[in-house]
mmCIF file with all atom_site columns, C-alpha atoms in Angstrom:
data_model
loop_
_atom_site.group_PDB
_atom_site.id
_atom_site.type_symbol
_atom_site.label_atom_id
_atom_site.label_alt_id
_atom_site.label_comp_id
_atom_site.label_asym_id
_atom_site.label_entity_id
_atom_site.label_seq_id
_atom_site.pdbx_PDB_ins_code
_atom_site.Cartn_x
_atom_site.Cartn_y
_atom_site.Cartn_z
_atom_site.occupancy
_atom_site.B_iso_or_equiv
_atom_site.pdbx_formal_charge
_atom_site.auth_seq_id
_atom_site.auth_comp_id
_atom_site.auth_asym_id
_atom_site.auth_atom_id
_atom_site.pdbx_PDB_model_num
ATOM 1   C CA . GLU A 1 1   ? 121.835 -3.368  -79.429 1.00 82.00 ? 1   GLU A CA 1
ATOM 2   C CA . LEU A 1 2   ? 125.684 -2.623  -78.714 1.00 87.00 ? 2   LEU A CA 1
ATOM 3   C CA . LYS A 1 3   ? 128.198 -6.256  -79.981 1.00 93.00 ? 3   LYS A CA 1
ATOM 4   C CA . VAL A 1 4   ? 130.835 -6.488  -78.691 1.00 96.00 ? 4   VAL A CA 1
ATOM 5   C CA . GLU A 1 5   ? 134.242 -8.850  -80.666 1.00 96.00 ? 5   GLU A CA 1
ATOM 6   C CA . GLN A 1 6   ? 136.637 -9.781  -79.027 1.00 97.00 ? 6   GLN A CA 1
ATOM 7   C CA . ASN A 1 7   ? 139.659 -11.506 -81.746 1.00 96.00 ? 7   ASN A CA 1
ATOM 8   C CA . PRO A 1 8   ? 140.808 -14.085 -80.535 1.00 97.00 ? 8   PRO A CA 1
ATOM 9   C CA . LEU A 1 9   ? 139.489 -15.992 -78.797 1.00 96.00 ? 9   LEU A CA 1
ATOM 10  C CA . PHE A 1 10  ? 142.107 -18.179 -77.811 1.00 96.00 ? 10  PHE A CA 1
ATOM 11  C CA . LEU A 1 11  ? 145.566 -17.568 -77.558 1.00 94.00 ? 11  LEU A CA 1
ATOM 12  C CA . SER A 1 12  ? 148.651 -19.356 -76.919 1.00 95.00 ? 12  SER A CA 1
ATOM 13  C CA . MET A 1 13  ? 151.902 -18.059 -76.618 1.00 92.00 ? 13  MET A CA 1
ATOM 14  C CA . GLN A 1 14  ? 155.468 -18.573 -75.892 1.00 94.00 ? 14  GLN A CA 1
ATOM 15  C CA . GLU A 1 15  ? 156.783 -16.654 -72.680 1.00 96.00 ? 15  GLU A CA 1
ATOM 16  C CA . GLY A 1 16  ? 159.263 -13.628 -74.195 1.00 96.00 ? 16  GLY A CA 1
ATOM 17  C CA . LYS A 1 17  ? 156.846 -13.043 -77.436 1.00 96.00 ? 17  LYS A CA 1
ATOM 18  C CA . ASN A 1 18  ? 155.329 -9.999  -78.259 1.00 96.00 ? 18  ASN A CA 1
ATOM 19  C CA . TYR A 1 19  ? 150.512 -10.006 -78.913 1.00 95.00 ? 19  TYR A CA 1
ATOM 20  C CA . THR A 1 20  ? 147.718 -8.083  -79.483 1.00 97.00 ? 20  THR A CA 1
ATOM 21  C CA . ILE A 1 21  ? 144.122 -9.137  -78.389 1.00 98.00 ? 21  ILE A CA 1
ATOM 22  C CA . TYR A 1 22  ? 141.514 -6.488  -80.219 1.00 98.00 ? 22  TYR A CA 1
ATOM 23  C CA . CYS A 1 23  ? 138.335 -4.865  -79.269 1.00 97.00 ? 23  CYS A CA 1
ATOM 24  C CA . ASN A 1 24  ? 135.657 -3.783  -81.906 1.00 97.00 ? 24  ASN A CA 1
ATOM 25  C CA . TYR A 1 25  ? 132.211 -2.501  -80.968 1.00 96.00 ? 25  TYR A CA 1
ATOM 26  C CA . SER A 1 26  ? 129.779 -1.768  -82.987 1.00 94.00 ? 26  SER A CA 1
ATOM 27  C CA . THR A 1 27  ? 128.100 1.887   -81.543 1.00 88.00 ? 27  THR A CA 1
ATOM 28  C CA . THR A 1 28  ? 129.420 5.447   -80.151 1.00 84.00 ? 28  THR A CA 1
ATOM 29  C CA . SER A 1 29  ? 131.022 4.410   -77.087 1.00 82.00 ? 29  SER A CA 1
ATOM 30  C CA . ASP A 1 30  ? 133.936 6.649   -75.176 1.00 75.00 ? 30  ASP A CA 1
ATOM 31  C CA . ARG A 1 31  ? 134.603 4.470   -72.011 1.00 87.00 ? 31  ARG A CA 1
ATOM 32  C CA . LEU A 1 32  ? 135.738 1.507   -72.646 1.00 93.00 ? 32  LEU A CA 1
ATOM 33  C CA . TYR A 1 33  ? 137.043 -1.674  -69.892 1.00 95.00 ? 33  TYR A CA 1
ATOM 34  C CA . TRP A 1 34  ? 139.417 -4.205  -70.195 1.00 97.00 ? 34  TRP A CA 1
ATOM 35  C CA . TYR A 1 35  ? 138.900 -6.920  -67.381 1.00 97.00 ? 35  TYR A CA 1
ATOM 36  C CA . ARG A 1 36  ? 141.121 -9.893  -66.449 1.00 97.00 ? 36  ARG A CA 1
ATOM 37  C CA . GLN A 1 37  ? 139.697 -13.022 -65.133 1.00 96.00 ? 37  GLN A CA 1
ATOM 38  C CA . ASP A 1 38  ? 141.416 -15.862 -63.412 1.00 94.00 ? 38  ASP A CA 1
ATOM 39  C CA . PRO A 1 39  ? 138.972 -19.095 -63.912 1.00 89.00 ? 39  PRO A CA 1
ATOM 40  C CA . GLY A 1 40  ? 136.854 -20.063 -61.073 1.00 86.00 ? 40  GLY A CA 1
ATOM 41  C CA . LYS A 1 41  ? 138.016 -15.940 -60.005 1.00 90.00 ? 41  LYS A CA 1
ATOM 42  C CA . SER A 1 42  ? 136.672 -13.100 -60.579 1.00 93.00 ? 42  SER A CA 1
ATOM 43  C CA . LEU A 1 43  ? 136.901 -9.865  -62.974 1.00 95.00 ? 43  LEU A CA 1
ATOM 44  C CA . GLU A 1 44  ? 139.408 -8.150  -61.936 1.00 95.00 ? 44  GLU A CA 1
ATOM 45  C CA . SER A 1 45  ? 139.731 -4.507  -63.396 1.00 94.00 ? 45  SER A CA 1
ATOM 46  C CA . LEU A 1 46  ? 142.796 -3.484  -65.170 1.00 96.00 ? 46  LEU A CA 1
ATOM 47  C CA . PHE A 1 47  ? 142.121 -0.410  -67.850 1.00 95.00 ? 47  PHE A CA 1
ATOM 48  C CA . VAL A 1 48  ? 140.017 2.598   -67.695 1.00 93.00 ? 48  VAL A CA 1
ATOM 49  C CA . LEU A 1 49  ? 140.078 4.068   -70.882 1.00 93.00 ? 49  LEU A CA 1
ATOM 50  C CA . LEU A 1 50  ? 137.493 7.358   -71.521 1.00 88.00 ? 50  LEU A CA 1
ATOM 51  C CA . SER A 1 51  ? 138.680 9.738   -74.099 1.00 84.00 ? 51  SER A CA 1
ATOM 52  C CA . ASN A 1 52  ? 139.825 8.606   -78.569 1.00 86.00 ? 52  ASN A CA 1
ATOM 53  C CA . GLY A 1 53  ? 143.595 8.197   -78.632 1.00 88.00 ? 53  GLY A CA 1
ATOM 54  C CA . ALA A 1 54  ? 143.503 7.184   -74.388 1.00 90.00 ? 54  ALA A CA 1
ATOM 55  C CA . VAL A 1 55  ? 146.699 4.714   -73.594 1.00 94.00 ? 55  VAL A CA 1
ATOM 56  C CA . LYS A 1 56  ? 147.347 3.415   -70.182 1.00 95.00 ? 56  LYS A CA 1
ATOM 57  C CA . GLN A 1 57  ? 149.987 0.971   -69.087 1.00 97.00 ? 57  GLN A CA 1
ATOM 58  C CA . GLU A 1 58  ? 150.565 -1.594  -66.512 1.00 95.00 ? 58  GLU A CA 1
ATOM 59  C CA . GLY A 1 59  ? 153.842 -4.081  -66.553 1.00 96.00 ? 59  GLY A CA 1
ATOM 60  C CA . ARG A 1 60  ? 153.727 -6.336  -69.045 1.00 97.00 ? 60  ARG A CA 1
ATOM 61  C CA . LEU A 1 61  ? 150.093 -4.973  -70.633 1.00 98.00 ? 61  LEU A CA 1
ATOM 62  C CA . MET A 1 62  ? 149.414 -1.558  -72.693 1.00 98.00 ? 62  MET A CA 1
ATOM 63  C CA . ALA A 1 63  ? 145.737 -0.366  -73.435 1.00 98.00 ? 63  ALA A CA 1
ATOM 64  C CA . SER A 1 64  ? 145.147 1.921   -76.249 1.00 97.00 ? 64  SER A CA 1
ATOM 65  C CA . LEU A 1 65  ? 141.600 2.942   -77.615 1.00 95.00 ? 65  LEU A CA 1
ATOM 66  C CA . ASP A 1 66  ? 140.427 4.531   -80.913 1.00 94.00 ? 66  ASP A CA 1
ATOM 67  C CA . THR A 1 67  ? 136.967 5.861   -80.940 1.00 92.00 ? 67  THR A CA 1
ATOM 68  C CA . LYS A 1 68  ? 136.634 6.627   -84.166 1.00 92.00 ? 68  LYS A CA 1
ATOM 69  C CA . ALA A 1 69  ? 137.306 3.368   -85.144 1.00 94.00 ? 69  ALA A CA 1
ATOM 70  C CA . ARG A 1 70  ? 135.478 1.502   -82.723 1.00 94.00 ? 70  ARG A CA 1
ATOM 71  C CA . LEU A 1 71  ? 138.410 -0.129  -81.444 1.00 96.00 ? 71  LEU A CA 1
ATOM 72  C CA . SER A 1 72  ? 140.658 -0.663  -78.338 1.00 97.00 ? 72  SER A CA 1
ATOM 73  C CA . THR A 1 73  ? 143.915 -3.314  -78.424 1.00 98.00 ? 73  THR A CA 1
ATOM 74  C CA . LEU A 1 74  ? 145.619 -5.125  -75.402 1.00 98.00 ? 74  LEU A CA 1
ATOM 75  C CA . HIS A 1 75  ? 149.607 -4.913  -76.298 1.00 98.00 ? 75  HIS A CA 1
ATOM 76  C CA . ILE A 1 76  ? 151.446 -7.697  -73.716 1.00 97.00 ? 76  ILE A CA 1
ATOM 77  C CA . THR A 1 77  ? 154.874 -7.354  -74.106 1.00 96.00 ? 77  THR A CA 1
ATOM 78  C CA . ALA A 1 78  ? 157.077 -10.085 -73.692 1.00 95.00 ? 78  ALA A CA 1
ATOM 79  C CA . ALA A 1 79  ? 154.832 -12.555 -72.496 1.00 94.00 ? 79  ALA A CA 1
ATOM 80  C CA . VAL A 1 80  ? 155.145 -14.704 -68.927 1.00 95.00 ? 80  VAL A CA 1
ATOM 81  C CA . HIS A 1 81  ? 153.444 -17.117 -66.981 1.00 95.00 ? 81  HIS A CA 1
ATOM 82  C CA . ASP A 1 82  ? 151.914 -15.268 -65.268 1.00 95.00 ? 82  ASP A CA 1
ATOM 83  C CA . LEU A 1 83  ? 149.695 -13.550 -68.009 1.00 96.00 ? 83  LEU A CA 1
ATOM 84  C CA . SER A 1 84  ? 147.661 -16.321 -68.190 1.00 97.00 ? 84  SER A CA 1
ATOM 85  C CA . ALA A 1 85  ? 144.046 -16.016 -67.729 1.00 97.00 ? 85  ALA A CA 1
ATOM 86  C CA . THR A 1 86  ? 140.891 -14.425 -69.479 1.00 96.00 ? 86  THR A CA 1
ATOM 87  C CA . TYR A 1 87  ? 140.899 -10.714 -70.394 1.00 97.00 ? 87  TYR A CA 1
ATOM 88  C CA . PHE A 1 88  ? 137.517 -9.142  -71.115 1.00 97.00 ? 88  PHE A CA 1
ATOM 89  C CA . CYS A 1 89  ? 136.872 -5.796  -72.686 1.00 97.00 ? 89  CYS A CA 1
ATOM 90  C CA . ALA A 1 90  ? 134.334 -3.765  -72.041 1.00 95.00 ? 90  ALA A CA 1
ATOM 91  C CA . VAL A 1 91  ? 132.085 -1.357  -73.675 1.00 93.00 ? 91  VAL A CA 1
ATOM 92  C CA . ALA A 1 92  ? 130.043 1.441   -71.939 1.00 87.00 ? 92  ALA A CA 1
ATOM 93  C CA . ALA A 1 93  ? 127.078 2.729   -73.913 1.00 82.00 ? 93  ALA A CA 1
ATOM 94  C CA . TYR A 1 94  ? 124.537 5.692   -71.817 1.00 77.00 ? 94  TYR A CA 1
ATOM 95  C CA . SER A 1 95  ? 121.055 3.396   -70.619 1.00 72.00 ? 95  SER A CA 1
ATOM 96  C CA . GLY A 1 96  ? 119.418 7.047   -68.688 1.00 71.00 ? 96  GLY A CA 1
ATOM 97  C CA . ALA A 1 97  ? 119.126 8.642   -65.584 1.00 69.00 ? 97  ALA A CA 1
ATOM 98  C CA . GLY A 1 98  ? 122.789 9.362   -66.333 1.00 67.00 ? 98  GLY A CA 1
ATOM 99  C CA . SER A 1 99  ? 123.700 5.389   -66.280 1.00 71.00 ? 99  SER A CA 1
ATOM 100 C CA . TYR A 1 100 ? 125.858 3.035   -68.603 1.00 75.00 ? 100 TYR A CA 1
ATOM 101 C CA . GLN A 1 101 ? 125.429 -0.383  -69.070 1.00 81.00 ? 101 GLN A CA 1
ATOM 102 C CA . LEU A 1 102 ? 128.575 -2.366  -69.729 1.00 88.00 ? 102 LEU A CA 1
ATOM 103 C CA . THR A 1 103 ? 128.813 -4.499  -72.511 1.00 91.00 ? 103 THR A CA 1
ATOM 104 C CA . PHE A 1 104 ? 131.173 -7.686  -72.703 1.00 94.00 ? 104 PHE A CA 1
ATOM 105 C CA . GLY A 1 105 ? 133.204 -9.185  -74.954 1.00 95.00 ? 105 GLY A CA 1
ATOM 106 C CA . LYS A 1 106 ? 133.233 -12.761 -74.588 1.00 95.00 ? 106 LYS A CA 1
ATOM 107 C CA . GLY A 1 107 ? 136.647 -12.654 -73.500 1.00 96.00 ? 107 GLY A CA 1
ATOM 108 C CA . THR A 1 108 ? 140.004 -13.567 -74.716 1.00 96.00 ? 108 THR A CA 1
ATOM 109 C CA . LYS A 1 109 ? 142.057 -16.811 -72.787 1.00 96.00 ? 109 LYS A CA 1
ATOM 110 C CA . LEU A 1 110 ? 145.658 -16.385 -73.425 1.00 96.00 ? 110 LEU A CA 1
ATOM 111 C CA . SER A 1 111 ? 148.182 -19.396 -72.426 1.00 96.00 ? 111 SER A CA 1
ATOM 112 C CA . VAL A 1 112 ? 151.138 -18.315 -71.684 1.00 96.00 ? 112 VAL A CA 1
ATOM 113 C CA . ILE A 1 113 ? 154.342 -21.412 -72.390 1.00 94.00 ? 113 ILE A CA 1
ATOM 114 C CA . PRO A 1 114 ? 156.907 -22.090 -70.849 1.00 88.00 ? 114 PRO A CA 1
ATOM 115 C CA . ASP B 2 1   ? 138.669 -8.933  -51.808 1.00 82.00 ? 1   ASP B CA 1
ATOM 116 C CA . SER B 2 2   ? 137.182 -6.719  -53.634 1.00 83.00 ? 2   SER B CA 1
ATOM 117 C CA . GLY B 2 3   ? 135.334 -5.301  -51.056 1.00 92.00 ? 3   GLY B CA 1
ATOM 118 C CA . VAL B 2 4   ? 131.750 -6.663  -53.283 1.00 96.00 ? 4   VAL B CA 1
ATOM 119 C CA . THR B 2 5   ? 130.320 -9.962  -51.431 1.00 97.00 ? 5   THR B CA 1
ATOM 120 C CA . GLN B 2 6   ? 128.211 -12.139 -52.465 1.00 97.00 ? 6   GLN B CA 1
ATOM 121 C CA . THR B 2 7   ? 126.469 -15.090 -50.666 1.00 97.00 ? 7   THR B CA 1
ATOM 122 C CA . PRO B 2 8   ? 126.003 -18.199 -51.478 1.00 97.00 ? 8   PRO B CA 1
ATOM 123 C CA . LYS B 2 9   ? 129.283 -18.765 -53.674 1.00 96.00 ? 9   LYS B CA 1
ATOM 124 C CA . HIS B 2 10  ? 127.967 -22.190 -53.960 1.00 97.00 ? 10  HIS B CA 1
ATOM 125 C CA . LEU B 2 11  ? 124.415 -23.643 -54.062 1.00 97.00 ? 11  LEU B CA 1
ATOM 126 C CA . ILE B 2 12  ? 122.709 -26.919 -55.770 1.00 98.00 ? 12  ILE B CA 1
ATOM 127 C CA . THR B 2 13  ? 119.195 -27.262 -56.107 1.00 97.00 ? 13  THR B CA 1
ATOM 128 C CA . ALA B 2 14  ? 116.204 -28.603 -58.385 1.00 98.00 ? 14  ALA B CA 1
ATOM 129 C CA . THR B 2 15  ? 114.545 -28.251 -61.574 1.00 98.00 ? 15  THR B CA 1
ATOM 130 C CA . GLY B 2 16  ? 111.463 -25.541 -60.682 1.00 97.00 ? 16  GLY B CA 1
ATOM 131 C CA . GLN B 2 17  ? 112.929 -24.428 -57.043 1.00 98.00 ? 17  GLN B CA 1
ATOM 132 C CA . ARG B 2 18  ? 113.488 -20.795 -56.390 1.00 98.00 ? 18  ARG B CA 1
ATOM 133 C CA . VAL B 2 19  ? 116.817 -19.850 -54.951 1.00 98.00 ? 19  VAL B CA 1
ATOM 134 C CA . THR B 2 20  ? 117.796 -15.992 -53.611 1.00 98.00 ? 20  THR B CA 1
ATOM 135 C CA . LEU B 2 21  ? 121.490 -14.848 -53.968 1.00 98.00 ? 21  LEU B CA 1
ATOM 136 C CA . ARG B 2 22  ? 122.591 -11.658 -51.806 1.00 98.00 ? 22  ARG B CA 1
ATOM 137 C CA . CYS B 2 23  ? 125.379 -9.068  -52.108 1.00 98.00 ? 23  CYS B CA 1
ATOM 138 C CA . SER B 2 24  ? 126.322 -6.057  -50.681 1.00 98.00 ? 24  SER B CA 1
ATOM 139 C CA . PRO B 2 25  ? 128.267 -3.296  -52.231 1.00 96.00 ? 25  PRO B CA 1
ATOM 140 C CA . ARG B 2 26  ? 131.880 -1.934  -51.974 1.00 94.00 ? 26  ARG B CA 1
ATOM 141 C CA . SER B 2 27  ? 131.002 0.687   -48.719 1.00 93.00 ? 27  SER B CA 1
ATOM 142 C CA . GLY B 2 28  ? 130.927 3.857   -50.316 1.00 89.00 ? 28  GLY B CA 1
ATOM 143 C CA . ASP B 2 29  ? 129.165 2.196   -53.684 1.00 91.00 ? 29  ASP B CA 1
ATOM 144 C CA . LEU B 2 30  ? 125.480 2.841   -55.164 1.00 90.00 ? 30  LEU B CA 1
ATOM 145 C CA . SER B 2 31  ? 125.179 1.298   -57.915 1.00 90.00 ? 31  SER B CA 1
ATOM 146 C CA . VAL B 2 32  ? 124.812 -2.954  -57.689 1.00 93.00 ? 32  VAL B CA 1
ATOM 147 C CA . TYR B 2 33  ? 124.641 -4.331  -61.281 1.00 94.00 ? 33  TYR B CA 1
ATOM 148 C CA . TRP B 2 34  ? 124.258 -8.243  -61.599 1.00 96.00 ? 34  TRP B CA 1
ATOM 149 C CA . TYR B 2 35  ? 125.942 -10.721 -64.429 1.00 96.00 ? 35  TYR B CA 1
ATOM 150 C CA . GLN B 2 36  ? 125.119 -13.922 -65.315 1.00 96.00 ? 36  GLN B CA 1
ATOM 151 C CA . GLN B 2 37  ? 128.021 -16.232 -66.907 1.00 95.00 ? 37  GLN B CA 1
ATOM 152 C CA . SER B 2 38  ? 127.937 -19.164 -68.511 1.00 91.00 ? 38  SER B CA 1
ATOM 153 C CA . LEU B 2 39  ? 130.023 -20.867 -71.542 1.00 84.00 ? 39  LEU B CA 1
ATOM 154 C CA . ASP B 2 40  ? 128.029 -20.632 -74.068 1.00 81.00 ? 40  ASP B CA 1
ATOM 155 C CA . GLN B 2 41  ? 126.750 -17.020 -73.609 1.00 82.00 ? 41  GLN B CA 1
ATOM 156 C CA . GLY B 2 42  ? 129.903 -15.318 -71.494 1.00 88.00 ? 42  GLY B CA 1
ATOM 157 C CA . LEU B 2 43  ? 129.171 -12.200 -69.417 1.00 92.00 ? 43  LEU B CA 1
ATOM 158 C CA . GLN B 2 44  ? 125.524 -11.389 -69.695 1.00 93.00 ? 44  GLN B CA 1
ATOM 159 C CA . PHE B 2 45  ? 124.130 -8.283  -68.130 1.00 92.00 ? 45  PHE B CA 1
ATOM 160 C CA . LEU B 2 46  ? 121.090 -8.894  -66.380 1.00 95.00 ? 46  LEU B CA 1
ATOM 161 C CA . ILE B 2 47  ? 120.173 -5.220  -64.633 1.00 93.00 ? 47  ILE B CA 1
ATOM 162 C CA . GLN B 2 48  ? 121.118 -2.151  -62.761 1.00 91.00 ? 48  GLN B CA 1
ATOM 163 C CA . TYR B 2 49  ? 119.319 -0.576  -59.459 1.00 92.00 ? 49  TYR B CA 1
ATOM 164 C CA . TYR B 2 50  ? 121.725 2.674   -58.086 1.00 89.00 ? 50  TYR B CA 1
ATOM 165 C CA . ASN B 2 51  ? 120.121 3.947   -55.017 1.00 90.00 ? 51  ASN B CA 1
ATOM 166 C CA . GLY B 2 52  ? 117.342 1.546   -54.460 1.00 93.00 ? 52  GLY B CA 1
ATOM 167 C CA . GLU B 2 53  ? 116.068 2.255   -58.287 1.00 91.00 ? 53  GLU B CA 1
ATOM 168 C CA . GLU B 2 54  ? 115.987 0.376   -61.684 1.00 91.00 ? 54  GLU B CA 1
ATOM 169 C CA . ARG B 2 55  ? 118.444 2.297   -63.399 1.00 88.00 ? 55  ARG B CA 1
ATOM 170 C CA . ALA B 2 56  ? 119.138 -0.617  -66.494 1.00 87.00 ? 56  ALA B CA 1
ATOM 171 C CA . LYS B 2 57  ? 117.205 -3.611  -67.740 1.00 89.00 ? 57  LYS B CA 1
ATOM 172 C CA . GLY B 2 58  ? 119.570 -6.183  -69.750 1.00 88.00 ? 58  GLY B CA 1
ATOM 173 C CA . ASN B 2 59  ? 118.894 -9.859  -70.797 1.00 83.00 ? 59  ASN B CA 1
ATOM 174 C CA . ILE B 2 60  ? 117.631 -10.670 -67.587 1.00 93.00 ? 60  ILE B CA 1
ATOM 175 C CA . LEU B 2 61  ? 113.970 -13.855 -67.630 1.00 95.00 ? 61  LEU B CA 1
ATOM 176 C CA . GLU B 2 62  ? 110.830 -12.795 -66.643 1.00 96.00 ? 62  GLU B CA 1
ATOM 177 C CA . ARG B 2 63  ? 111.323 -15.711 -63.784 1.00 97.00 ? 63  ARG B CA 1
ATOM 178 C CA . PHE B 2 64  ? 114.786 -13.868 -62.281 1.00 97.00 ? 64  PHE B CA 1
ATOM 179 C CA . SER B 2 65  ? 113.670 -10.284 -60.018 1.00 97.00 ? 65  SER B CA 1
ATOM 180 C CA . ALA B 2 66  ? 116.105 -8.273  -58.321 1.00 97.00 ? 66  ALA B CA 1
ATOM 181 C CA . GLN B 2 67  ? 116.006 -5.769  -55.705 1.00 97.00 ? 67  GLN B CA 1
ATOM 182 C CA . GLN B 2 68  ? 118.121 -3.442  -54.409 1.00 97.00 ? 68  GLN B CA 1
ATOM 183 C CA . PHE B 2 69  ? 116.615 -2.202  -50.541 1.00 97.00 ? 69  PHE B CA 1
ATOM 184 C CA . PRO B 2 70  ? 118.006 0.860   -48.604 1.00 96.00 ? 70  PRO B CA 1
ATOM 185 C CA . ASP B 2 71  ? 120.650 -0.117  -47.116 1.00 96.00 ? 71  ASP B CA 1
ATOM 186 C CA . LEU B 2 72  ? 122.147 -0.900  -50.463 1.00 96.00 ? 72  LEU B CA 1
ATOM 187 C CA . HIS B 2 73  ? 121.937 -4.471  -50.351 1.00 97.00 ? 73  HIS B CA 1
ATOM 188 C CA . SER B 2 74  ? 120.933 -6.323  -53.901 1.00 98.00 ? 74  SER B CA 1
ATOM 189 C CA . GLU B 2 75  ? 119.472 -9.816  -53.834 1.00 98.00 ? 75  GLU B CA 1
ATOM 190 C CA . LEU B 2 76  ? 118.878 -11.205 -57.334 1.00 98.00 ? 76  LEU B CA 1
ATOM 191 C CA . ASN B 2 77  ? 115.231 -13.893 -57.088 1.00 98.00 ? 77  ASN B CA 1
ATOM 192 C CA . LEU B 2 78  ? 115.290 -16.814 -59.977 1.00 98.00 ? 78  LEU B CA 1
ATOM 193 C CA . SER B 2 79  ? 111.513 -18.748 -59.738 1.00 97.00 ? 79  SER B CA 1
ATOM 194 C CA . SER B 2 80  ? 110.733 -21.521 -61.504 1.00 97.00 ? 80  SER B CA 1
ATOM 195 C CA . LEU B 2 81  ? 115.203 -22.441 -62.601 1.00 98.00 ? 81  LEU B CA 1
ATOM 196 C CA . GLU B 2 82  ? 115.922 -24.799 -65.394 1.00 97.00 ? 82  GLU B CA 1
ATOM 197 C CA . LEU B 2 83  ? 118.408 -26.539 -66.022 1.00 96.00 ? 83  LEU B CA 1
ATOM 198 C CA . GLY B 2 84  ? 119.795 -24.288 -68.235 1.00 95.00 ? 84  GLY B CA 1
ATOM 199 C CA . ASP B 2 85  ? 119.974 -21.853 -65.316 1.00 96.00 ? 85  ASP B CA 1
ATOM 200 C CA . SER B 2 86  ? 123.073 -22.965 -64.226 1.00 97.00 ? 86  SER B CA 1
ATOM 201 C CA . ALA B 2 87  ? 125.348 -20.635 -64.354 1.00 96.00 ? 87  ALA B CA 1
ATOM 202 C CA . LEU B 2 88  ? 127.893 -18.125 -62.442 1.00 96.00 ? 88  LEU B CA 1
ATOM 203 C CA . TYR B 2 89  ? 126.101 -15.388 -61.297 1.00 97.00 ? 89  TYR B CA 1
ATOM 204 C CA . PHE B 2 90  ? 128.378 -11.888 -60.247 1.00 97.00 ? 90  PHE B CA 1
ATOM 205 C CA . CYS B 2 91  ? 127.993 -8.954  -58.343 1.00 97.00 ? 91  CYS B CA 1
ATOM 206 C CA . ALA B 2 92  ? 129.380 -6.332  -58.782 1.00 95.00 ? 92  ALA B CA 1
ATOM 207 C CA . SER B 2 93  ? 129.037 -2.126  -57.360 1.00 93.00 ? 93  SER B CA 1
ATOM 208 C CA . SER B 2 94  ? 130.361 1.062   -58.551 1.00 89.00 ? 94  SER B CA 1
ATOM 209 C CA . PRO B 2 95  ? 129.878 4.452   -57.016 1.00 84.00 ? 95  PRO B CA 1
ATOM 210 C CA . GLY B 2 96  ? 126.709 5.635   -58.916 1.00 68.00 ? 96  GLY B CA 1
ATOM 211 C CA . THR B 2 97  ? 125.568 7.354   -61.383 1.00 61.00 ? 97  THR B CA 1
ATOM 212 C CA . SER B 2 98  ? 129.439 8.924   -62.851 1.00 50.00 ? 98  SER B CA 1
ATOM 213 C CA . GLY B 2 99  ? 126.969 10.620  -66.155 1.00 44.00 ? 99  GLY B CA 1
ATOM 214 C CA . HIS B 2 100 ? 129.112 11.787  -68.700 1.00 43.00 ? 100 HIS B CA 1
ATOM 215 C CA . SER B 2 101 ? 132.030 12.684  -66.225 1.00 48.00 ? 101 SER B CA 1
ATOM 216 C CA . GLY B 2 102 ? 134.409 9.856   -64.389 1.00 60.00 ? 102 GLY B CA 1
ATOM 217 C CA . ALA B 2 103 ? 135.474 6.095   -65.077 1.00 69.00 ? 103 ALA B CA 1
ATOM 218 C CA . ASN B 2 104 ? 132.026 4.202   -63.300 1.00 78.00 ? 104 ASN B CA 1
ATOM 219 C CA . VAL B 2 105 ? 134.662 1.353   -62.306 1.00 86.00 ? 105 VAL B CA 1
ATOM 220 C CA . LEU B 2 106 ? 132.777 -1.464  -61.828 1.00 90.00 ? 106 LEU B CA 1
ATOM 221 C CA . THR B 2 107 ? 134.056 -4.221  -59.103 1.00 92.00 ? 107 THR B CA 1
ATOM 222 C CA . PHE B 2 108 ? 132.864 -7.339  -59.191 1.00 95.00 ? 108 PHE B CA 1
ATOM 223 C CA . GLY B 2 109 ? 132.332 -9.816  -56.412 1.00 96.00 ? 109 GLY B CA 1
ATOM 224 C CA . ALA B 2 110 ? 132.994 -13.379 -56.427 1.00 95.00 ? 110 ALA B CA 1
ATOM 225 C CA . GLY B 2 111 ? 130.711 -14.538 -57.881 1.00 96.00 ? 111 GLY B CA 1
ATOM 226 C CA . SER B 2 112 ? 128.117 -17.106 -57.224 1.00 97.00 ? 112 SER B CA 1
ATOM 227 C CA . ARG B 2 113 ? 127.615 -20.222 -58.242 1.00 97.00 ? 113 ARG B CA 1
ATOM 228 C CA . LEU B 2 114 ? 123.916 -22.416 -59.292 1.00 97.00 ? 114 LEU B CA 1
ATOM 229 C CA . THR B 2 115 ? 123.766 -25.024 -60.356 1.00 97.00 ? 115 THR B CA 1
ATOM 230 C CA . VAL B 2 116 ? 120.680 -27.245 -61.746 1.00 97.00 ? 116 VAL B CA 1
ATOM 231 C CA . LEU B 2 117 ? 119.819 -30.972 -61.256 1.00 96.00 ? 117 LEU B CA 1
#
């Protein structure tokens, strides 16, 4: 059974600071997704990482994937209040017949404090 | 608006009852996924359909069932409801079964919040 662990689960950081969220997973996969969820809202896709060494950047967020270490990171640069949300990583496992099943981590609740 | 439509947005019912949640996928998407989100369990995959056929099953209880219709909308039926079934139920859709190519990103709906009293 695929297990996905995120840490930290809660993160309070000051505006302007940098931090990294880690996503470890237990079995081989070469596709990993990062999502953002605002309170009471749906999940919004941020990044899709499809190969070892993949790096994607959007604004103050950068995601990377190391399939050998079974690790993805989401790096936040110079945090601003608008980044406050819960961030999920999700790892795809092949479930047969051309389908992939996503297993989500528990999420990292990020609060950016002025 | 993500393009994935879920109804109802909120539902309050009593234990032992049965409810149906509905999902219309994004235009052109053939796969529909159902997820349950609760505070203690996080986001749990329930079931996936592709073009009307069940493709993957996760932690779905026997009291729950789902189907995808020819017009690709999907329904999740929850019966003999218990207090612990209170949760946010998300539907997501994707272009399809991408095999070993393509990102096949899941687009989530706004969710249906179920409260069982």
